[in-house]
Every structure is written in structure tokens, then in C-alpha cells.
Amino acid sequence: MNRTNKSGWLRLIFVLMTILLTRTAVLAQDTPSVARLFITSSDVSSLPSVELHIYGRDGQGNPLDLSQETLTIVQNGSPVGPIEYQGTHAAGTFTAFLIDIPPGVVDELPLLQDAIKSYATVGNMTEQVDSVAIYQVGTTEATQLVEPTGFFNTVQNLFAIPLTPETGATALIDSGTNLLDALETLKPNPEMAASIVLITDGTDVVSTRFDAEDMVERALELGIPIHTVWLNNEHISTP
């Protein structure tokens, strides 16, 4: 019996996903960050062609324009290809706002609310393509204020009634780490690129399950950028 070994070649088609560029400071990290690629889905129904949906982020969590990058795929130590770039795939982004409003930041609530409302507008978010959710840091874990939604009005309606600050200290680290762990299951579309926008005064004296290093390491492990917006707490004095 003769065996015919058809070598063929593997053609990898990259379809890039658009991701949100949030121009805010990233949560401080002791561990240097590196650029990363994320494969969100694949299609092997047309072998020998393999189609991959991917996106990339630099060390600060900002999107990479992979059409301008030279990509090499290696299998068992050897490059495979050729690689064919097919353009963008509108899978959308999932942005989770985590707002931390302990006593002392009440004066900043109007600005906080306006910032979130301005995100849920044309130019920043594409309705029914991108999704957003809003959570509030609690005394033990994050509380959902707005479930994942792709509609502007849902976000706008939240602020028809002013937000209510917590009456005591908030568990920023526990809330943030728990949200990181849940983010993958919260995405309306598994292909979405997820990120967290953390709005906080940075204080936490009540978290018991995790510390700041745990939160940073978990974000790095999951490849989820945390963009931080700092609030001024009038109850905190500085030298």
C-alpha cells in the first residue's frame, strides 16, 4: 500500500479586531509590561487555510495596529505561512467602569458622571457593537449598577438620579480583583476586547482577600488593562 504524504502549506489569515484606546493612566505596575497578542477565535473549516481573529496591545494596554507590524507564526520551532492580512473585524469592545465613591469625593461626582456619559456617545462607543457596564466598589465586592449594554440610553438613564456614595470605607482591591475574574463571563460577545476603567481616590483599608499586587498580577495574567482616573478625596489630608 502506498502512502501519499501531501505536504501542502498553511495559510494563516489574520482578521484584526478593533479595540478601545483609552487615554488615561494605567494602574501602576511593578512588573514591566510587554506587548501581547490575543487570539479570540479561529476557523479551520477551509484547511489548509486557518483563519485567526486577533488583536494586540502594547505594554500600556493601548491597541496595536497589526497592519503595520511584521508577524511571524512559529510551529514546533519552524515558521509557517504565508500570512495574509485581511483587515478589521468589528467584534467590539467591552468596557467595565468601576467607580469608587467613598465619603470625601462627593464634589467630584458630577464630573465622574459626565465622563461616563460622554463615553456612551457617538465617536467613543459604537452602539450595538461595543458594550459597557458600570459597577460600584462596595464594602466587600463590586455592585452592578448597569449590566452589560450596547445602548447609549441605558448609561444615560443611570444618572437621572445622582449616585449615592458609600457611607464608609470601600474595598477597592477586593472589588477590582473580583471583577477582573468575572470579566470574561460578563462579555456579551466572547470576541470582545475587555478593559476596566477604574475611577477612584486610591484608598483601601478594608480589603482582606487580595492586596494591590494580587490585582496587578491578575490583570497582567488575563491581559486586561486597567485605566485609572484619580479622584480627589477632601477627607484625606496631604503634607
Short mmCIF file of C-alpha atoms in Angstrom, two decimals:
data_model
loop_
_atom_site.label_atom_id
_atom_site.label_comp_id
_atom_site.label_asym_id
_atom_site.label_seq_id
_atom_site.Cartn_x
_atom_site.Cartn_y
_atom_site.Cartn_z
CA MET A 1 0.00 0.00 0.00
CA ASN A 2 1.41 3.33 -0.98
CA ARG A 3 1.01 6.29 1.35
CA THR A 4 0.73 9.69 -0.24
CA ASN A 5 2.04 12.44 2.01
CA LYS A 6 0.52 15.72 0.90
CA SER A 7 2.69 18.44 2.40
CA GLY A 8 0.67 21.48 1.34
CA TRP A 9 1.19 24.79 3.12
CA LEU A 10 -0.56 26.53 5.96
CA ARG A 11 -2.07 29.90 5.08
CA LEU A 12 -2.86 31.93 8.17
CA ILE A 13 -5.43 34.68 7.68
CA PHE A 14 -5.37 37.35 10.36
CA VAL A 15 -8.55 39.34 10.89
CA LEU A 16 -7.84 42.11 13.36
CA MET A 17 -10.29 43.28 15.98
CA THR A 18 -10.73 46.96 16.75
CA ILE A 19 -10.19 47.84 20.40
CA LEU A 20 -10.76 50.93 22.51
CA LEU A 21 -7.92 53.38 23.02
CA THR A 22 -8.49 54.89 26.45
CA ARG A 23 -6.05 57.73 27.01
CA THR A 24 -5.83 57.52 30.79
CA ALA A 25 -3.07 56.45 33.13
CA VAL A 26 -2.73 52.72 33.67
CA LEU A 27 -2.74 51.26 37.18
CA ALA A 28 0.83 51.31 38.46
CA GLN A 29 2.69 48.05 37.97
CA ASP A 30 5.96 46.90 39.47
CA THR A 31 6.33 44.22 36.81
CA PRO A 32 7.31 45.61 33.38
CA SER A 33 4.57 45.03 30.82
CA VAL A 34 5.16 43.73 27.31
CA ALA A 35 3.14 43.80 24.12
CA ARG A 36 0.76 40.88 23.75
CA LEU A 37 -1.39 39.29 21.06
CA PHE A 38 -4.78 37.77 21.83
CA ILE A 39 -6.45 35.13 19.66
CA THR A 40 -10.20 35.43 20.19
CA SER A 41 -11.42 32.82 17.70
CA SER A 42 -10.27 30.60 14.85
CA ASP A 43 -11.77 28.88 11.82
CA VAL A 44 -10.28 25.68 10.38
CA SER A 45 -13.21 24.81 8.12
CA SER A 46 -11.19 25.63 4.97
CA LEU A 47 -7.94 23.77 5.54
CA PRO A 48 -5.14 24.20 4.71
CA SER A 49 -6.16 27.78 5.39
CA VAL A 50 -6.55 28.75 9.04
CA GLU A 51 -8.34 31.98 9.90
CA LEU A 52 -7.50 33.68 13.17
CA HIS A 53 -9.19 36.67 14.76
CA ILE A 54 -6.62 38.52 16.81
CA TYR A 55 -5.86 41.86 18.39
CA GLY A 56 -2.79 43.25 20.09
CA ARG A 57 -2.00 45.57 22.99
CA ASP A 58 1.24 47.28 23.89
CA GLY A 59 2.75 47.25 27.37
CA GLN A 60 0.43 50.05 28.50
CA GLY A 61 -2.76 48.41 27.29
CA ASN A 62 -3.15 50.53 24.17
CA PRO A 63 -4.11 48.87 20.86
CA LEU A 64 -1.52 47.83 18.32
CA ASP A 65 -2.08 48.46 14.62
CA LEU A 66 -1.18 44.98 13.45
CA SER A 67 -1.47 46.00 9.81
CA GLN A 68 1.78 47.90 10.38
CA GLU A 69 3.52 45.06 12.20
CA THR A 70 5.53 42.15 10.82
CA LEU A 71 4.03 38.97 12.24
CA THR A 72 5.66 35.55 12.32
CA ILE A 73 3.91 32.35 13.34
CA VAL A 74 6.09 29.50 14.59
CA GLN A 75 5.04 25.86 14.92
CA ASN A 76 7.45 23.39 16.54
CA GLY A 77 10.25 25.89 16.08
CA SER A 78 9.63 26.49 12.38
CA PRO A 79 7.81 29.45 10.80
CA VAL A 80 4.57 28.70 8.97
CA GLY A 81 2.85 30.76 6.36
CA PRO A 82 2.44 32.73 4.25
CA ILE A 83 0.44 35.13 6.40
CA GLU A 84 -2.31 37.13 4.76
CA TYR A 85 -3.74 40.21 6.47
CA GLN A 86 -7.47 40.55 5.79
CA GLY A 87 -8.33 43.81 7.57
CA THR A 88 -10.51 44.51 10.56
CA HIS A 89 -13.33 42.56 12.13
CA ALA A 90 -15.85 44.57 14.16
CA ALA A 91 -16.19 42.40 17.24
CA GLY A 92 -16.47 45.41 19.52
CA THR A 93 -15.06 46.29 22.91
CA PHE A 94 -16.33 45.67 26.41
CA THR A 95 -15.55 48.46 28.87
CA ALA A 96 -16.35 47.97 32.54
CA PHE A 97 -16.38 51.16 34.59
CA LEU A 98 -15.58 50.50 38.25
CA ILE A 99 -16.34 53.60 40.29
CA ASP A 100 -15.12 54.01 43.84
CA ILE A 101 -17.03 56.74 45.68
CA PRO A 102 -16.29 56.72 49.41
CA PRO A 103 -17.14 59.76 51.58
CA GLY A 104 -14.99 62.70 50.55
CA VAL A 105 -15.39 62.53 46.78
CA VAL A 106 -18.96 63.86 46.63
CA ASP A 107 -17.87 67.11 44.99
CA GLU A 108 -16.36 65.16 42.11
CA LEU A 109 -19.46 63.09 41.36
CA PRO A 110 -20.83 65.46 38.66
CA LEU A 111 -17.54 65.27 36.75
CA LEU A 112 -17.42 61.49 37.19
CA GLN A 113 -20.94 61.09 35.87
CA ASP A 114 -20.32 63.42 32.93
CA ALA A 115 -17.18 61.48 31.98
CA ILE A 116 -19.03 58.17 31.83
CA LYS A 117 -21.99 59.70 29.99
CA SER A 118 -19.65 61.25 27.43
CA TYR A 119 -18.12 57.83 26.74
CA ALA A 120 -21.53 56.42 25.81
CA THR A 121 -21.84 58.70 22.79
CA VAL A 122 -21.07 58.59 19.09
CA GLY A 123 -17.34 58.78 18.50
CA ASN A 124 -16.37 56.87 21.62
CA MET A 125 -18.70 53.90 21.51
CA THR A 126 -20.47 52.22 18.60
CA GLU A 127 -23.99 51.32 19.64
CA GLN A 128 -24.81 47.59 19.49
CA VAL A 129 -21.20 46.80 18.59
CA ASP A 130 -19.39 47.96 21.71
CA SER A 131 -20.71 47.28 25.19
CA VAL A 132 -20.30 48.98 28.54
CA ALA A 133 -21.14 48.06 32.12
CA ILE A 134 -20.90 50.07 35.33
CA TYR A 135 -20.02 48.77 38.78
CA GLN A 136 -19.53 50.47 42.13
CA VAL A 137 -16.86 49.49 44.64
CA GLY A 138 -18.55 48.20 47.77
CA THR A 139 -17.54 47.29 51.28
CA THR A 140 -16.70 43.72 50.21
CA GLU A 141 -17.19 43.44 46.43
CA ALA A 142 -18.35 45.39 43.39
CA THR A 143 -22.05 46.09 42.96
CA GLN A 144 -23.56 46.18 39.47
CA LEU A 145 -25.18 49.49 38.57
CA VAL A 146 -25.63 48.87 34.84
CA GLU A 147 -25.46 45.41 33.33
CA PRO A 148 -23.52 45.00 30.08
CA THR A 149 -25.32 47.02 27.43
CA GLY A 150 -24.77 48.24 23.90
CA PHE A 151 -27.17 51.18 24.15
CA PHE A 152 -26.38 54.80 24.98
CA ASN A 153 -29.68 55.44 26.75
CA THR A 154 -29.10 52.72 29.32
CA VAL A 155 -25.97 54.53 30.50
CA GLN A 156 -27.58 57.96 30.36
CA ASN A 157 -30.59 56.78 32.36
CA LEU A 158 -28.41 55.62 35.26
CA PHE A 159 -27.54 59.21 36.09
CA ALA A 160 -31.10 60.51 36.04
CA ILE A 161 -30.78 60.01 39.80
CA PRO A 162 -27.43 61.09 41.31
CA LEU A 163 -25.10 58.36 42.50
CA THR A 164 -25.07 57.54 46.20
CA PRO A 165 -21.63 57.45 47.83
CA GLU A 166 -20.77 54.70 50.29
CA THR A 167 -21.13 55.70 53.92
CA GLY A 168 -17.86 54.10 54.98
CA ALA A 169 -14.57 52.73 53.69
CA THR A 170 -14.62 50.79 50.42
CA ALA A 171 -12.85 47.57 49.44
CA LEU A 172 -11.18 48.80 46.27
CA ILE A 173 -8.75 45.90 45.82
CA ASP A 174 -11.21 43.10 46.61
CA SER A 175 -13.84 44.65 44.34
CA GLY A 176 -11.40 45.18 41.47
CA THR A 177 -9.84 41.73 41.63
CA ASN A 178 -13.21 40.00 41.79
CA LEU A 179 -14.38 42.00 38.77
CA LEU A 180 -11.26 41.01 36.83
CA ASP A 181 -12.00 37.35 37.49
CA ALA A 182 -15.60 37.74 36.31
CA LEU A 183 -14.97 39.93 33.26
CA GLU A 184 -14.58 37.13 30.74
CA THR A 185 -18.01 35.70 31.56
CA LEU A 186 -19.61 39.16 31.57
CA LYS A 187 -18.67 39.95 27.96
CA PRO A 188 -21.74 39.88 25.68
CA ASN A 189 -19.52 38.61 22.87
CA PRO A 190 -16.54 36.36 23.71
CA GLU A 191 -14.51 38.02 20.93
CA MET A 192 -14.72 41.45 22.56
CA ALA A 193 -11.56 43.11 23.85
CA ALA A 194 -12.19 43.85 27.53
CA SER A 195 -10.80 46.61 29.72
CA ILE A 196 -11.59 48.23 33.05
CA VAL A 197 -11.75 51.96 33.70
CA LEU A 198 -11.19 52.43 37.42
CA ILE A 199 -12.32 55.75 38.89
CA THR A 200 -11.06 56.04 42.46
CA ASP A 201 -9.32 58.07 45.15
CA GLY A 202 -6.94 55.14 45.60
CA THR A 203 -7.66 54.43 49.27
CA ASP A 204 -8.46 50.99 50.67
CA VAL A 205 -8.15 49.92 54.29
CA VAL A 206 -10.78 47.17 54.37
CA SER A 207 -9.89 44.64 51.65
CA THR A 208 -8.98 41.27 53.17
CA ARG A 209 -8.95 38.76 50.30
CA PHE A 210 -6.44 40.44 47.99
CA ASP A 211 -3.74 43.08 48.02
CA ALA A 212 -2.68 45.55 45.33
CA GLU A 213 -0.03 43.19 43.95
CA ASP A 214 -2.65 40.46 43.50
CA MET A 215 -4.81 42.81 41.47
CA VAL A 216 -1.94 43.89 39.23
CA GLU A 217 -0.72 40.33 38.71
CA ARG A 218 -4.22 39.14 37.88
CA ALA A 219 -4.68 41.92 35.32
CA LEU A 220 -1.34 41.01 33.71
CA GLU A 221 -2.21 37.33 33.69
CA LEU A 222 -5.55 37.95 32.00
CA GLY A 223 -4.22 40.64 29.67
CA ILE A 224 -6.89 43.11 30.79
CA PRO A 225 -5.70 46.72 31.01
CA ILE A 226 -6.89 48.82 33.94
CA HIS A 227 -7.10 52.51 33.06
CA THR A 228 -7.17 54.63 36.21
CA VAL A 229 -8.80 58.02 36.73
CA TRP A 230 -7.92 59.55 40.10
CA LEU A 231 -10.43 61.39 42.28
CA ASN A 232 -9.62 63.94 44.97
CA ASN A 233 -10.86 62.95 48.44
CA GLU A 234 -11.38 66.03 50.60
CA HIS A 235 -11.20 63.88 53.74
CA ILE A 236 -7.60 62.94 53.02
CA SER A 237 -5.01 65.49 54.07
CA THR A 238 -1.62 65.72 52.42
CA PRO A 239 1.54 67.17 53.96
#
